[in-house]
Amino acid sequence: MDIKAADVKKLRDKTGAGMMDCKKALTEAGGDFAKAERLLKEMGLAAAAKRSGRATNEGRVFTKVDGKQAGILELSCETDFVARNKDFIALGHSMLQKMLSEGLDGDSEEVQSMLREAIGTIKENMGFRRFSRMTADDNELIVDYVHGDGGGIGVLVKIKADKPELFENEAVKQFAFDVALHVAAFNPPYLAPDTVPEQYRVEQEEIFKKQAEGMGKPEKVIDGIIKGKMKKHLSEITLEEQPFVKDDKRSVKQVAKELGTEAGGLIAVSDFVYYRVGDATE
């Protein structure tokens, strides 16, 4: 049967499959467009199964704020070339939007089906690595940030205020975005000192105690040294206490407090999520 080039192009435009695959499907379907489309999907599923064992060490992070909810998603792939592929990028954005709007998670059949079809079209193994959803109350604002064209790092940050109208203030909105930049740059493990696990604190104090005991100082002095080291350490590992990315003479918490005073209210960072492609997941 003679398959017209226009029909092949039409099928390719609709499915995203390769020209030769489209021609093959149309030939097998006897020119029936709907049947050819079904064949391509079946071919895609078979291709996905074949590629499922290949390592996926590259990928991309996607973020989206949709009203009072937001999501951050990491998809993996085999090569950095595909991580920059427009179809792969479109897949990530579409998948994230669907997950947010329909309340889906990564194990849902809808999401996995999108992934399998994309594997058949792009012809490289891909994987759903992780996803986090963030929600906000009326007195909270969520901002997102993806670092660089490669999408290797993505961040969500939530800011809270005692009055929702504070989020109309341009300086407050800029601060929220700057905090997202800060998180992307410094990747703090914890939000604030009171969120650091007690076991970690105890272990760290033991380390500082052993370091101080070798100095030959009185016990009171050693206690002071341990407290000083712990305070410095907490300023390194907690977002609130880290020197602010735009002003390293003040901590993030200090900047938020002073900004709140200027804006006529109270401002604080209440939550954040940091993803970097390839990081170990819990």
CSV table of C-alpha atoms in Angstrom, one decimal:
chain,number,residue,atom,x,y,z
A,1,MET,CA,0.0,0.0,0.0
A,2,ASP,CA,1.3,3.5,-0.9
A,3,ILE,CA,1.5,5.6,2.3
A,4,LYS,CA,1.4,9.3,1.6
A,5,ALA,CA,4.1,11.5,3.2
A,6,ALA,CA,1.5,13.9,4.4
A,7,ASP,CA,-0.2,11.1,6.4
A,8,VAL,CA,3.2,10.2,7.9
A,9,LYS,CA,3.8,13.8,8.9
A,10,LYS,CA,0.3,14.1,10.3
A,11,LEU,CA,0.8,11.0,12.5
A,12,ARG,CA,4.3,12.2,13.6
A,13,ASP,CA,2.9,15.6,14.6
A,14,LYS,CA,0.2,14.0,16.7
A,15,THR,CA,2.3,11.4,18.4
A,16,GLY,CA,5.8,12.7,18.3
A,17,ALA,CA,7.1,9.3,17.1
A,18,GLY,CA,9.8,9.0,14.5
A,19,MET,CA,9.0,9.2,10.7
A,20,MET,CA,10.0,5.6,10.0
A,21,ASP,CA,7.9,4.3,13.0
A,22,CYS,CA,4.9,6.3,11.7
A,23,LYS,CA,5.3,5.0,8.2
A,24,LYS,CA,5.7,1.4,9.5
A,25,ALA,CA,2.6,1.8,11.7
A,26,LEU,CA,0.5,3.2,8.9
A,27,THR,CA,1.6,0.4,6.6
A,28,GLU,CA,0.7,-2.3,9.2
A,29,ALA,CA,-2.6,-0.5,9.8
A,30,GLY,CA,-3.5,-0.4,6.1
A,31,GLY,CA,-3.6,3.4,6.2
A,32,ASP,CA,-6.1,3.5,9.1
A,33,PHE,CA,-4.9,6.5,11.1
A,34,ALA,CA,-6.6,5.5,14.4
A,35,LYS,CA,-5.2,2.0,14.2
A,36,ALA,CA,-1.7,3.3,13.4
A,37,GLU,CA,-1.9,5.5,16.4
A,38,ARG,CA,-2.7,2.5,18.6
A,39,LEU,CA,0.1,0.5,17.1
A,40,LEU,CA,2.6,3.3,17.9
A,41,LYS,CA,1.5,3.2,21.5
A,42,GLU,CA,2.0,-0.5,21.6
A,43,MET,CA,5.4,-0.1,20.0
A,44,GLY,CA,6.2,2.5,22.6
A,45,LEU,CA,5.2,0.2,25.5
A,46,ALA,CA,7.4,-2.6,24.1
A,47,ALA,CA,10.3,-0.1,23.7
A,48,ALA,CA,9.8,1.1,27.3
A,49,ALA,CA,10.0,-2.5,28.5
A,50,LYS,CA,13.2,-3.1,26.6
A,51,ARG,CA,14.9,0.0,27.9
A,52,SER,CA,13.8,-0.4,31.5
A,53,GLY,CA,17.1,-1.9,32.7
A,54,ARG,CA,19.3,1.0,31.4
A,55,ALA,CA,20.9,3.3,34.0
A,56,THR,CA,19.3,6.7,34.3
A,57,ASN,CA,21.9,9.0,36.0
A,58,GLU,CA,21.0,12.2,34.2
A,59,GLY,CA,17.8,14.2,34.5
A,60,ARG,CA,16.0,17.4,35.2
A,61,VAL,CA,14.1,19.1,38.1
A,62,PHE,CA,10.7,20.8,37.4
A,63,THR,CA,8.8,23.2,39.6
A,64,LYS,CA,5.4,24.8,39.4
A,65,VAL,CA,3.4,27.1,41.7
A,66,ASP,CA,-0.4,26.8,41.1
A,67,GLY,CA,-2.3,29.1,43.3
A,68,LYS,CA,-2.0,27.9,46.9
A,69,GLN,CA,-0.2,24.7,46.0
A,70,ALA,CA,3.1,23.9,44.4
A,71,GLY,CA,5.1,20.9,43.2
A,72,ILE,CA,8.7,19.9,42.6
A,73,LEU,CA,9.5,16.9,40.4
A,74,GLU,CA,12.7,15.1,39.4
A,75,LEU,CA,12.7,13.0,36.2
A,76,SER,CA,15.7,10.9,35.3
A,77,CYS,CA,17.1,9.8,31.9
A,78,GLU,CA,20.2,8.2,30.5
A,79,THR,CA,22.0,11.2,28.9
A,80,ASP,CA,22.3,14.9,29.4
A,81,PHE,CA,21.3,15.3,25.7
A,82,VAL,CA,17.8,14.0,26.5
A,83,ALA,CA,17.7,16.1,29.7
A,84,ARG,CA,17.8,19.1,27.4
A,85,ASN,CA,15.4,17.6,24.8
A,86,LYS,CA,12.3,19.7,24.3
A,87,ASP,CA,10.0,16.6,24.4
A,88,PHE,CA,11.5,15.5,27.8
A,89,ILE,CA,11.1,19.1,29.1
A,90,ALA,CA,7.5,19.2,27.9
A,91,LEU,CA,6.9,15.8,29.6
A,92,GLY,CA,8.1,17.1,32.9
A,93,HIS,CA,6.0,20.2,32.8
A,94,SER,CA,2.9,18.3,31.7
A,95,MET,CA,3.4,15.5,34.3
A,96,LEU,CA,3.8,18.0,37.1
A,97,GLN,CA,0.7,20.0,36.1
A,98,LYS,CA,-1.3,16.8,35.9
A,99,MET,CA,-0.1,15.7,39.3
A,100,LEU,CA,-1.0,19.0,40.9
A,101,SER,CA,-4.4,19.5,39.3
A,102,GLU,CA,-5.5,15.9,39.8
A,103,GLY,CA,-3.8,15.1,43.1
A,104,LEU,CA,-1.8,12.3,41.7
A,105,ASP,CA,1.5,10.7,42.8
A,106,GLY,CA,4.3,9.1,40.9
A,107,ASP,CA,2.8,5.6,41.2
A,108,SER,CA,-0.5,6.5,39.6
A,109,GLU,CA,-1.3,4.8,36.3
A,110,GLU,CA,-1.8,8.1,34.6
A,111,VAL,CA,1.7,9.3,35.4
A,112,GLN,CA,3.4,6.0,34.6
A,113,SER,CA,1.5,5.9,31.2
A,114,MET,CA,2.8,9.3,30.3
A,115,LEU,CA,6.3,8.1,31.2
A,116,ARG,CA,6.0,4.9,29.1
A,117,GLU,CA,4.7,6.8,26.0
A,118,ALA,CA,7.6,9.3,26.3
A,119,ILE,CA,10.2,6.4,26.5
A,120,GLY,CA,8.7,5.0,23.3
A,121,THR,CA,8.9,8.4,21.5
A,122,ILE,CA,12.3,9.7,22.8
A,123,LYS,CA,13.8,6.1,22.7
A,124,GLU,CA,15.7,6.4,25.9
A,125,ASN,CA,15.0,5.0,29.4
A,126,MET,CA,13.5,7.5,31.8
A,127,GLY,CA,12.4,7.3,35.4
A,128,PHE,CA,10.2,9.0,38.0
A,129,ARG,CA,12.6,9.8,40.8
A,130,ARG,CA,10.7,11.9,43.3
A,131,PHE,CA,8.0,14.5,43.9
A,132,SER,CA,7.0,16.8,46.7
A,133,ARG,CA,3.8,18.8,47.1
A,134,MET,CA,3.7,22.0,49.1
A,135,THR,CA,0.5,23.8,50.1
A,136,ALA,CA,0.0,27.3,51.6
A,137,ASP,CA,-2.6,29.0,53.8
A,138,ASP,CA,-3.9,32.6,53.1
A,139,ASN,CA,-1.0,34.0,55.2
A,140,GLU,CA,1.6,32.1,53.2
A,141,LEU,CA,3.4,32.6,49.9
A,142,ILE,CA,5.2,29.9,47.8
A,143,VAL,CA,7.8,30.7,45.3
A,144,ASP,CA,9.8,28.4,43.0
A,145,TYR,CA,13.2,28.6,41.4
A,146,VAL,CA,15.1,26.3,38.9
A,147,HIS,CA,18.8,27.0,38.6
A,148,GLY,CA,20.3,27.3,35.1
A,149,ASP,CA,19.1,26.1,31.7
A,150,GLY,CA,19.9,22.5,32.5
A,151,GLY,CA,17.4,22.3,35.4
A,152,GLY,CA,19.9,20.6,37.6
A,153,ILE,CA,18.6,22.2,40.8
A,154,GLY,CA,15.1,23.2,41.8
A,155,VAL,CA,13.7,24.8,44.9
A,156,LEU,CA,10.4,25.6,46.6
A,157,VAL,CA,10.2,28.1,49.4
A,158,LYS,CA,7.3,29.1,51.6
A,159,ILE,CA,7.1,32.4,53.4
A,160,LYS,CA,4.6,33.2,56.1
A,161,ALA,CA,3.3,36.6,57.3
A,162,ASP,CA,0.9,37.8,60.0
A,163,LYS,CA,-1.1,39.7,57.4
A,164,PRO,CA,-1.7,38.4,53.8
A,165,GLU,CA,-1.6,41.9,52.3
A,166,LEU,CA,2.2,41.9,53.1
A,167,PHE,CA,2.6,39.7,50.0
A,168,GLU,CA,1.5,42.6,47.8
A,169,ASN,CA,4.7,44.4,48.9
A,170,GLU,CA,7.4,44.2,46.2
A,171,ALA,CA,10.2,44.0,48.7
A,172,VAL,CA,8.5,41.0,50.4
A,173,LYS,CA,8.0,39.2,47.1
A,174,GLN,CA,11.7,39.9,46.2
A,175,PHE,CA,12.8,38.6,49.6
A,176,ALA,CA,10.9,35.3,49.0
A,177,PHE,CA,12.6,34.9,45.6
A,178,ASP,CA,16.0,35.7,47.1
A,179,VAL,CA,15.5,33.1,49.7
A,180,ALA,CA,14.9,30.6,46.9
A,181,LEU,CA,18.2,31.7,45.3
A,182,HIS,CA,19.8,31.3,48.7
A,183,VAL,CA,18.6,27.7,49.2
A,184,ALA,CA,19.7,26.8,45.6
A,185,ALA,CA,23.2,28.2,46.4
A,186,PHE,CA,23.7,26.8,49.9
A,187,ASN,CA,21.4,23.8,50.3
A,188,PRO,CA,20.9,24.1,54.0
A,189,PRO,CA,20.0,20.7,55.6
A,190,TYR,CA,17.5,22.3,58.1
A,191,LEU,CA,15.2,25.2,58.4
A,192,ALA,CA,15.9,26.4,61.9
A,193,PRO,CA,17.9,25.3,65.0
A,194,ASP,CA,14.8,23.8,66.6
A,195,THR,CA,14.3,21.6,63.6
A,196,VAL,CA,17.7,19.9,63.9
A,197,PRO,CA,17.2,16.4,65.3
A,198,GLU,CA,18.2,15.9,68.9
A,199,GLN,CA,20.3,12.9,68.2
A,200,TYR,CA,22.4,14.9,65.7
A,201,ARG,CA,22.8,17.7,68.2
A,202,VAL,CA,24.1,15.3,70.9
A,203,GLU,CA,26.5,13.6,68.5
A,204,GLN,CA,27.9,16.9,67.3
A,205,GLU,CA,28.3,18.2,70.9
A,206,GLU,CA,30.3,15.0,71.7
A,207,ILE,CA,32.6,15.7,68.8
A,208,PHE,CA,33.2,19.3,69.9
A,209,LYS,CA,33.7,18.1,73.5
A,210,LYS,CA,36.4,15.7,72.5
A,211,GLN,CA,38.1,18.4,70.4
A,212,ALA,CA,38.0,20.9,73.4
A,213,GLU,CA,39.2,18.4,76.0
A,214,GLY,CA,42.6,18.2,74.3
A,215,MET,CA,43.1,22.0,75.0
A,216,GLY,CA,43.8,21.5,78.7
A,217,LYS,CA,41.2,24.2,79.7
A,218,PRO,CA,39.0,24.3,82.8
A,219,GLU,CA,35.5,22.6,82.5
A,220,LYS,CA,33.6,25.9,82.4
A,221,VAL,CA,35.8,27.2,79.6
A,222,ILE,CA,35.3,23.9,77.7
A,223,ASP,CA,31.5,24.2,78.1
A,224,GLY,CA,31.8,27.7,76.7
A,225,ILE,CA,33.9,26.5,73.8
A,226,ILE,CA,31.3,23.7,73.0
A,227,LYS,CA,28.4,26.2,73.1
A,228,GLY,CA,30.3,28.5,70.8
A,229,LYS,CA,31.2,25.8,68.3
A,230,MET,CA,27.6,24.5,68.3
A,231,LYS,CA,26.2,28.0,67.7
A,232,LYS,CA,28.6,28.5,64.8
A,233,HIS,CA,27.7,25.0,63.4
A,234,LEU,CA,24.0,25.7,63.6
A,235,SER,CA,24.6,29.0,61.7
A,236,GLU,CA,26.1,26.8,58.9
A,237,ILE,CA,23.4,24.1,58.6
A,238,THR,CA,20.2,26.0,59.2
A,239,LEU,CA,18.6,28.3,56.7
A,240,GLU,CA,17.4,30.9,59.3
A,241,GLU,CA,20.9,31.3,60.8
A,242,GLN,CA,22.9,31.2,57.6
A,243,PRO,CA,24.4,34.6,56.3
A,244,PHE,CA,21.9,35.8,53.7
A,245,VAL,CA,23.0,35.4,50.1
A,246,LYS,CA,22.4,39.1,49.3
A,247,ASP,CA,23.9,40.4,52.6
A,248,ASP,CA,26.3,38.1,54.4
A,249,LYS,CA,26.5,40.5,57.4
A,250,ARG,CA,23.0,39.5,58.4
A,251,SER,CA,21.3,36.1,58.8
A,252,VAL,CA,18.2,35.1,56.8
A,253,LYS,CA,16.2,35.4,60.0
A,254,GLN,CA,17.5,38.9,60.7
A,255,VAL,CA,16.7,40.1,57.1
A,256,ALA,CA,13.2,38.7,57.4
A,257,LYS,CA,12.6,40.4,60.8
A,258,GLU,CA,13.8,43.8,59.6
A,259,LEU,CA,11.9,43.5,56.3
A,260,GLY,CA,8.7,42.7,58.3
A,261,THR,CA,9.2,45.8,60.5
A,262,GLU,CA,9.6,48.0,57.4
A,263,ALA,CA,6.6,46.4,55.7
A,264,GLY,CA,4.4,46.7,58.9
A,265,GLY,CA,4.2,43.1,60.0
A,266,LEU,CA,6.0,39.9,60.7
A,267,ILE,CA,7.8,37.9,58.0
A,268,ALA,CA,9.5,34.4,58.3
A,269,VAL,CA,10.5,31.5,56.2
A,270,SER,CA,8.3,28.5,57.1
A,271,ASP,CA,9.4,25.7,54.8
A,272,PHE,CA,11.5,24.8,51.8
A,273,VAL,CA,12.4,21.9,49.5
A,274,TYR,CA,15.6,21.5,47.6
A,275,TYR,CA,16.2,19.0,44.8
A,276,ARG,CA,19.4,18.4,42.9
A,277,VAL,CA,19.5,15.9,40.0
A,278,GLY,CA,21.0,12.6,41.1
A,279,ASP,CA,21.0,13.2,44.9
A,280,ALA,CA,20.1,10.2,47.0
A,281,THR,CA,16.4,9.9,47.9
A,282,GLU,CA,15.2,8.8,51.3
